[in-house]
């Protein structure tokens, strides 16, 4: 009897280990394949050259996409910060009732879940109604909209971890709400806020569907904010579908760079939250 | 009195910032309202006059003749999502249970950051890998089974999506399990249960609502995923989905056709209807999942 | 009736020695109270007896904990059968996620006890109790006896099928006791089992302990001296991971040998 029960346990333990192996191997495998192909496609020209091939007239590298992506995601996240950080600060009991906070939280969660293709479609509708073509600006605005719920929810989590005593101390010294929120809570939550911003940046730079119609595509660097810009995910998508060795290599290299950026962003946000938390109360 | 004017200034500052800070709240609420109103207004011609039911159930997709049957795309999206979940849920839930309940601390410390990073890898990367590896694999598999397939099909799409959502579900389920109080396990173990019996009869039972919420969030990810599906699914509308046949989903339809819509009458209306359906379904699923998770958090 | 003895038990938490060689014979059929200031290792000692200690943290244990001569730390030991001999009450009671009835029946079901085994437990709890060859009836019988022994039967007999989580925390703790009795535990371990309870529930648990001590050994950790005075037949005093003094309650409370014990009893040290 006991032997049977122990056998059942061993059996399920085995099944679980197999499942974990499948999860780890398949996911790591996928990234491994992309990294491996990307590694083979890397060269100095691929990264840094903005020249065009004399034969096809196409760019020889992916520098335009890297810079375009940096503009798009950087701009989008900066714009989103202007909304998200005040929003996270105001969603506290100081300013709003519990019911309002819960309602806004649910709205943010629903916004977070809306697929990026819907953001893209709506971004495009907005552009058209302003008689604009797809451009860097359109991409930045769409990515900002996409980032707002992500960044706000992450920032809210961070703020909720601020100890109550800190708040009480500040009010006990006669500080106003604004002084407490801006000098004590914000400062305490700063490391986590940085992580929230990085998280949103990682999401924004990898999102394809949102910029598909809104950011346009250009082989050159955009000269103004109203011109179209290339981006890494779109480059991966287009070039992978195109025949020709150069296109394929560019797609692999772009994938490599994109994964690298996501890895770096998550590593930096980890160390950032460790480093900056030096001054915060535990 | 000393400091009287400064106090006045501080109070005024507090009041003004209090009002200013409410602007972002209006923006966030306005976003959802705007999305909903814009999509509804744009798809209004197909929502009214008895068109809507026909759009939902008709399999005729002939835009040049003004026939916009979304059924193949709806059933395609459902089929991809369902198959994805069949593949991903057992793997991610059991892997999460192993990591939280059985794995040694060292493995936990190693695996959890990796899973977090994997959950952040952009979907276009998964799509790219689908193109590189999975399409030829599934084509070979079809060949071995005597089925003629291009490799761009339902099975490939579901495989790629499954691998994409595994880290997402895994990490939420792990969080849910970690939130279950240690006393629950001790109560059962102290009566002489094996670890598996404790896990199965106590831990999983307590975690069930959370696991359902995690699966629902996975469903909404798979349902709305655009790029990874578009790159590997073949994009041919099929009213009857089949493993080795191409499949076309709602998000892929929007991404594919939105550029060419202007020339054909009503095309944009049909695409916006697709977007509206997508948004409503996902909003409902997400809303449900979050309600469950919020209630769970209150209980512990 | 099982006999528990602890021999040269050392426990290291992340490299720090928190139990420094404990030797202790637990007297049979009595209530043993482990007392001492917080952080002295009394909970660690208790939780090392049924090896729940190593679940939640990184610990290393050397020495022996013997139940009827069998060392629970022997790698070949049958941990499951040994744990079955020891009922465990935690600080915060935790009802298993099922009905009141199923909570008590959980152990017998897990261990797949047949009608004879269930009857045997019932008879050992109450000589001359009803027996039945039908497993279902025998189980219902046993559940009733256990709930009566835990002093909960009258309060819950009308709603055995309702979720155990709806019980008050004091009722939940008595349910934990019934749950432990149902597997045929012969030794009851209590980790400050009344610290989360109100005074009335505390009194009820204490009364059940008193009643059960004619038949069982009960080892409980408590930080309330008055509770130890009220209940204990035998007292173990610990300080900073060491066993300072142990002996019959009367002797420890009235004429302790060690100065440290005397100061603690007087309340100079908390």
Coordinates of N, CA and C in Angstrom, one line a residue, chain A residues 142-247:
Chain A
X142 N 1.4 55.7 -30.6 CA 0.7 54.4 -30.4 C 1.5 53.5 -29.3
X143 N 2.8 53.5 -29.4 CA 3.6 52.8 -28.3 C 3.4 53.4 -27.0
X144 N 3.2 54.7 -26.9 CA 2.9 55.3 -25.6 C 1.6 54.8 -25.0
X145 N 0.6 54.8 -25.9 CA -0.7 54.3 -25.4 C -0.6 52.9 -24.9
X146 N 0.2 52.1 -25.7 CA 0.4 50.7 -25.3 C 1.1 50.5 -24.0
X147 N 2.0 51.5 -23.7 CA 2.9 51.3 -22.5 C 2.2 51.8 -21.3
X148 N 1.2 52.7 -21.4 CA 0.6 53.3 -20.2 C 0.1 52.3 -19.2
X149 N -0.7 51.3 -19.6 CA -1.2 50.4 -18.6 C -0.1 49.5 -18.0
X150 N 0.9 49.1 -18.8 CA 2.0 48.3 -18.4 C 2.8 49.0 -17.3
X151 N 3.2 50.3 -17.6 CA 4.0 51.0 -16.7 C 3.2 51.4 -15.5
X152 N 2.0 51.8 -15.6 CA 1.2 52.2 -14.4 C 1.0 51.1 -13.5
X153 N 0.6 49.9 -14.0 CA 0.4 48.8 -13.1 C 1.7 48.4 -12.3
X154 N 2.8 48.4 -13.1 CA 4.1 48.1 -12.4 C 4.4 49.1 -11.4
X155 N 4.2 50.4 -11.7 CA 4.5 51.4 -10.7 C 3.6 51.4 -9.5
X156 N 2.3 51.0 -9.8 CA 1.4 50.9 -8.6 C 1.8 49.8 -7.7
X157 N 2.3 48.7 -8.2 CA 2.8 47.6 -7.4 C 3.9 48.1 -6.5
X158 N 4.8 48.9 -7.1 CA 6.0 49.4 -6.3 C 5.5 50.3 -5.2
X159 N 4.6 51.2 -5.5 CA 4.1 52.1 -4.5 C 3.4 51.4 -3.4
X160 N 2.7 50.3 -3.7 CA 2.0 49.6 -2.7 C 2.9 49.0 -1.7
X161 N 4.2 48.8 -2.1 CA 5.2 48.2 -1.2 C 5.8 49.2 -0.2
X162 N 5.5 50.5 -0.4 CA 6.1 51.6 0.5 C 5.4 51.4 1.9
X163 N 6.3 51.3 2.9 CA 5.7 51.0 4.2 C 4.8 52.1 4.7
X164 N 3.7 51.7 5.4 CA 2.8 52.6 5.9 C 3.4 53.6 6.9
X165 N 4.4 53.1 7.7 CA 5.0 53.9 8.7 C 5.6 55.2 8.1
X166 N 6.2 55.0 6.9 CA 6.9 56.1 6.3 C 5.9 57.3 6.0
X167 N 4.8 56.9 5.5 CA 3.7 57.8 5.2 C 3.2 58.5 6.5
X168 N 3.0 57.7 7.5 CA 2.6 58.2 8.8 C 3.6 59.2 9.4
X169 N 4.9 58.8 9.3 CA 5.9 59.7 9.8 C 5.8 61.1 9.1
X170 N 5.7 61.0 7.8 CA 5.6 62.3 7.0 C 4.4 63.1 7.4
X171 N 3.3 62.5 7.5 CA 2.1 63.3 7.9 C 2.2 63.8 9.3
X172 N 2.8 62.9 10.2 CA 3.0 63.3 11.6 C 3.9 64.5 11.7
X173 N 4.8 64.8 10.8 CA 5.6 66.0 10.8 C 4.9 67.2 10.2
X174 N 3.7 67.0 9.8 CA 2.9 68.1 9.3 C 3.0 68.4 7.8
X175 N 3.5 67.3 7.1 CA 3.6 67.5 5.6 C 2.2 67.5 5.0
X176 N 2.1 68.1 3.8 CA 0.9 68.0 3.1 C 0.9 66.8 2.2
X177 N -0.3 66.5 1.6 CA -0.3 65.3 0.7 C 0.7 65.3 -0.3
X178 N 0.8 66.5 -1.0 CA 1.7 66.6 -2.1 C 3.2 66.4 -1.6
X179 N 3.5 67.0 -0.5 CA 4.9 66.9 0.0 C 5.2 65.4 0.4
X180 N 4.2 64.7 0.9 CA 4.4 63.3 1.3 C 4.6 62.5 0.0
X181 N 3.7 62.7 -0.9 CA 3.7 61.9 -2.2 C 4.9 62.2 -3.0
X182 N 5.3 63.5 -3.1 CA 6.4 63.8 -4.1 C 7.7 63.6 -3.4
X183 N 7.9 63.8 -2.1 CA 9.2 63.7 -1.5 C 9.5 62.4 -0.8
X184 N 8.5 61.8 -0.2 CA 8.7 60.6 0.6 C 8.4 59.3 -0.3
X185 N 7.1 59.3 -0.7 CA 6.7 58.1 -1.4 C 7.4 57.9 -2.8
X186 N 7.5 59.0 -3.5 CA 8.1 58.9 -4.8 C 9.6 58.5 -4.7
X187 N 10.2 59.1 -3.7 CA 11.7 58.8 -3.5 C 11.8 57.4 -3.1
X188 N 11.0 56.9 -2.2 CA 11.1 55.5 -1.8 C 10.8 54.6 -2.9
X189 N 9.9 54.9 -3.8 CA 9.5 54.0 -4.9 C 10.4 54.1 -6.1
X190 N 11.3 55.1 -6.1 CA 12.1 55.4 -7.3 C 12.7 54.2 -8.0
X191 N 13.5 53.3 -7.2 CA 14.1 52.2 -7.8 C 13.1 51.3 -8.6
X192 N 11.9 51.1 -7.9 CA 10.9 50.2 -8.6 C 10.3 50.9 -9.8
X193 N 10.2 52.2 -9.7 CA 9.7 53.0 -10.9 C 10.6 52.8 -12.1
X194 N 12.0 52.8 -11.8 CA 12.9 52.6 -12.9 C 12.7 51.3 -13.5
X195 N 12.5 50.3 -12.7 CA 12.2 48.9 -13.2 C 10.9 48.9 -14.0
X196 N 9.9 49.7 -13.6 CA 8.7 49.7 -14.3 C 8.9 50.3 -15.7
X197 N 9.7 51.4 -15.7 CA 10.0 52.0 -17.0 C 10.7 51.1 -17.9
X198 N 11.7 50.4 -17.4 CA 12.5 49.4 -18.2 C 11.6 48.3 -18.8
X199 N 10.7 47.9 -17.9 CA 9.7 46.8 -18.3 C 8.9 47.3 -19.5
X200 N 8.4 48.5 -19.4 CA 7.6 49.1 -20.5 C 8.5 49.2 -21.8
X201 N 9.7 49.7 -21.6 CA 10.7 49.8 -22.7 C 10.9 48.5 -23.4
X202 N 11.1 47.4 -22.6 CA 11.3 46.1 -23.2 C 10.1 45.7 -24.0
X203 N 8.9 46.0 -23.5 CA 7.7 45.6 -24.3 C 7.5 46.4 -25.5
X204 N 7.8 47.7 -25.4 CA 7.5 48.6 -26.5 C 8.5 48.3 -27.7
X205 N 9.8 48.0 -27.3 CA 10.7 47.9 -28.4 C 10.5 46.6 -29.2
X206 N 9.8 45.6 -28.6 CA 9.6 44.4 -29.3 C 8.2 44.3 -30.0
X207 N 7.4 45.3 -29.7 CA 6.0 45.2 -30.3 C 6.0 45.5 -31.8
X208 N 5.4 44.6 -32.5 CA 5.4 44.7 -33.9 C 4.1 45.2 -34.4
X209 N 3.0 44.6 -34.0 CA 1.7 44.9 -34.5 C 1.3 46.3 -34.3
X210 N 1.7 46.9 -33.2 CA 1.3 48.3 -32.9 C 1.9 49.3 -33.9
X211 N 3.1 49.0 -34.4 CA 3.8 49.9 -35.3 C 3.7 49.6 -36.7
X212 N 3.0 48.5 -37.0 CA 2.9 48.0 -38.4 C 2.3 49.0 -39.3
X213 N 1.2 49.7 -38.9 CA 0.6 50.7 -39.8 C 1.0 52.1 -39.3
X214 N 1.5 52.3 -38.1 CA 1.5 53.6 -37.6 C 2.9 54.3 -37.7
X215 N 4.0 53.5 -37.8 CA 5.3 54.1 -37.8 C 5.9 54.2 -39.2
X216 N 5.2 53.5 -40.2 CA 5.7 53.5 -41.6 C 7.0 52.7 -41.6
X217 N 7.7 52.8 -42.7 CA 9.0 52.1 -42.8 C 9.8 52.8 -43.8
X218 N 11.1 53.0 -43.5 CA 12.0 53.7 -44.4 C 13.4 53.1 -44.3
X219 N 14.0 53.0 -45.4 CA 15.4 52.5 -45.4 C 16.4 53.6 -44.9
X220 N 15.9 54.8 -44.9 CA 16.8 55.9 -44.4 C 16.4 56.2 -43.0
X221 N 17.3 57.0 -42.3 CA 17.0 57.5 -41.0 C 15.9 58.6 -41.2
X222 N 15.0 58.7 -40.3 CA 14.0 59.8 -40.4 C 14.6 61.1 -40.1
X223 N 14.3 62.1 -41.0 CA 14.9 63.5 -40.8 C 14.1 64.3 -39.9
X224 N 12.8 64.0 -39.8 CA 11.9 64.7 -38.9 C 10.9 63.7 -38.3
X225 N 10.2 64.2 -37.3 CA 9.4 63.3 -36.6 C 8.1 62.9 -37.4
X226 N 7.9 63.6 -38.5 CA 6.8 63.3 -39.3 C 7.1 62.3 -40.5
X227 N 8.4 61.8 -40.5 CA 8.7 60.8 -41.5 C 8.6 59.4 -40.9
X228 N 8.5 58.4 -41.8 CA 8.4 57.1 -41.4 C 9.8 56.6 -40.9
X229 N 9.8 55.5 -40.0 CA 11.0 55.0 -39.5 C 11.0 53.5 -39.5
X230 N 12.1 52.9 -39.8 CA 12.2 51.4 -39.7 C 12.3 51.0 -38.2
X231 N 12.0 49.8 -37.9 CA 12.2 49.3 -36.5 C 12.6 47.8 -36.6
X232 N 13.2 47.4 -35.5 CA 13.7 46.0 -35.5 C 12.6 44.9 -35.7
X233 N 11.5 44.9 -35.0 CA 10.6 43.9 -35.2 C 10.0 43.9 -36.6
X234 N 9.7 45.1 -37.2 CA 9.2 45.1 -38.5 C 10.2 44.6 -39.5
X235 N 11.5 45.0 -39.3 CA 12.6 44.5 -40.1 C 12.6 42.9 -40.1
X236 N 12.5 42.4 -38.9 CA 12.5 40.9 -38.8 C 11.4 40.3 -39.7
X237 N 10.2 40.9 -39.5 CA 9.0 40.4 -40.2 C 9.2 40.5 -41.7
X238 N 9.5 41.7 -42.2 CA 9.6 41.9 -43.6 C 10.7 41.1 -44.3
X239 N 11.9 41.2 -43.6 CA 13.1 40.6 -44.3 C 13.0 39.0 -44.3
X240 N 12.4 38.5 -43.2 CA 12.3 37.1 -43.2 C 11.4 36.5 -44.3
X241 N 10.4 37.3 -44.7 CA 9.5 36.9 -45.7 C 10.1 37.1 -47.1
X242 N 11.2 37.9 -47.2 CA 11.7 38.2 -48.5 C 12.7 37.2 -48.9
X243 N 12.8 36.9 -50.1 CA 13.9 36.0 -50.6 C 15.2 36.7 -50.6
X244 N 16.3 36.0 -50.8 CA 17.6 36.7 -50.9 C 18.4 36.5 -49.6
X245 N 19.7 36.2 -49.8 CA 20.5 35.9 -48.6 C 20.7 37.1 -47.7
X246 N 20.8 38.3 -48.3 CA 21.1 39.5 -47.5 C 19.9 39.7 -46.6
X247 N 18.7 39.7 -47.1 CA 17.5 39.9 -46.3 C 17.4 38.9 -45.2

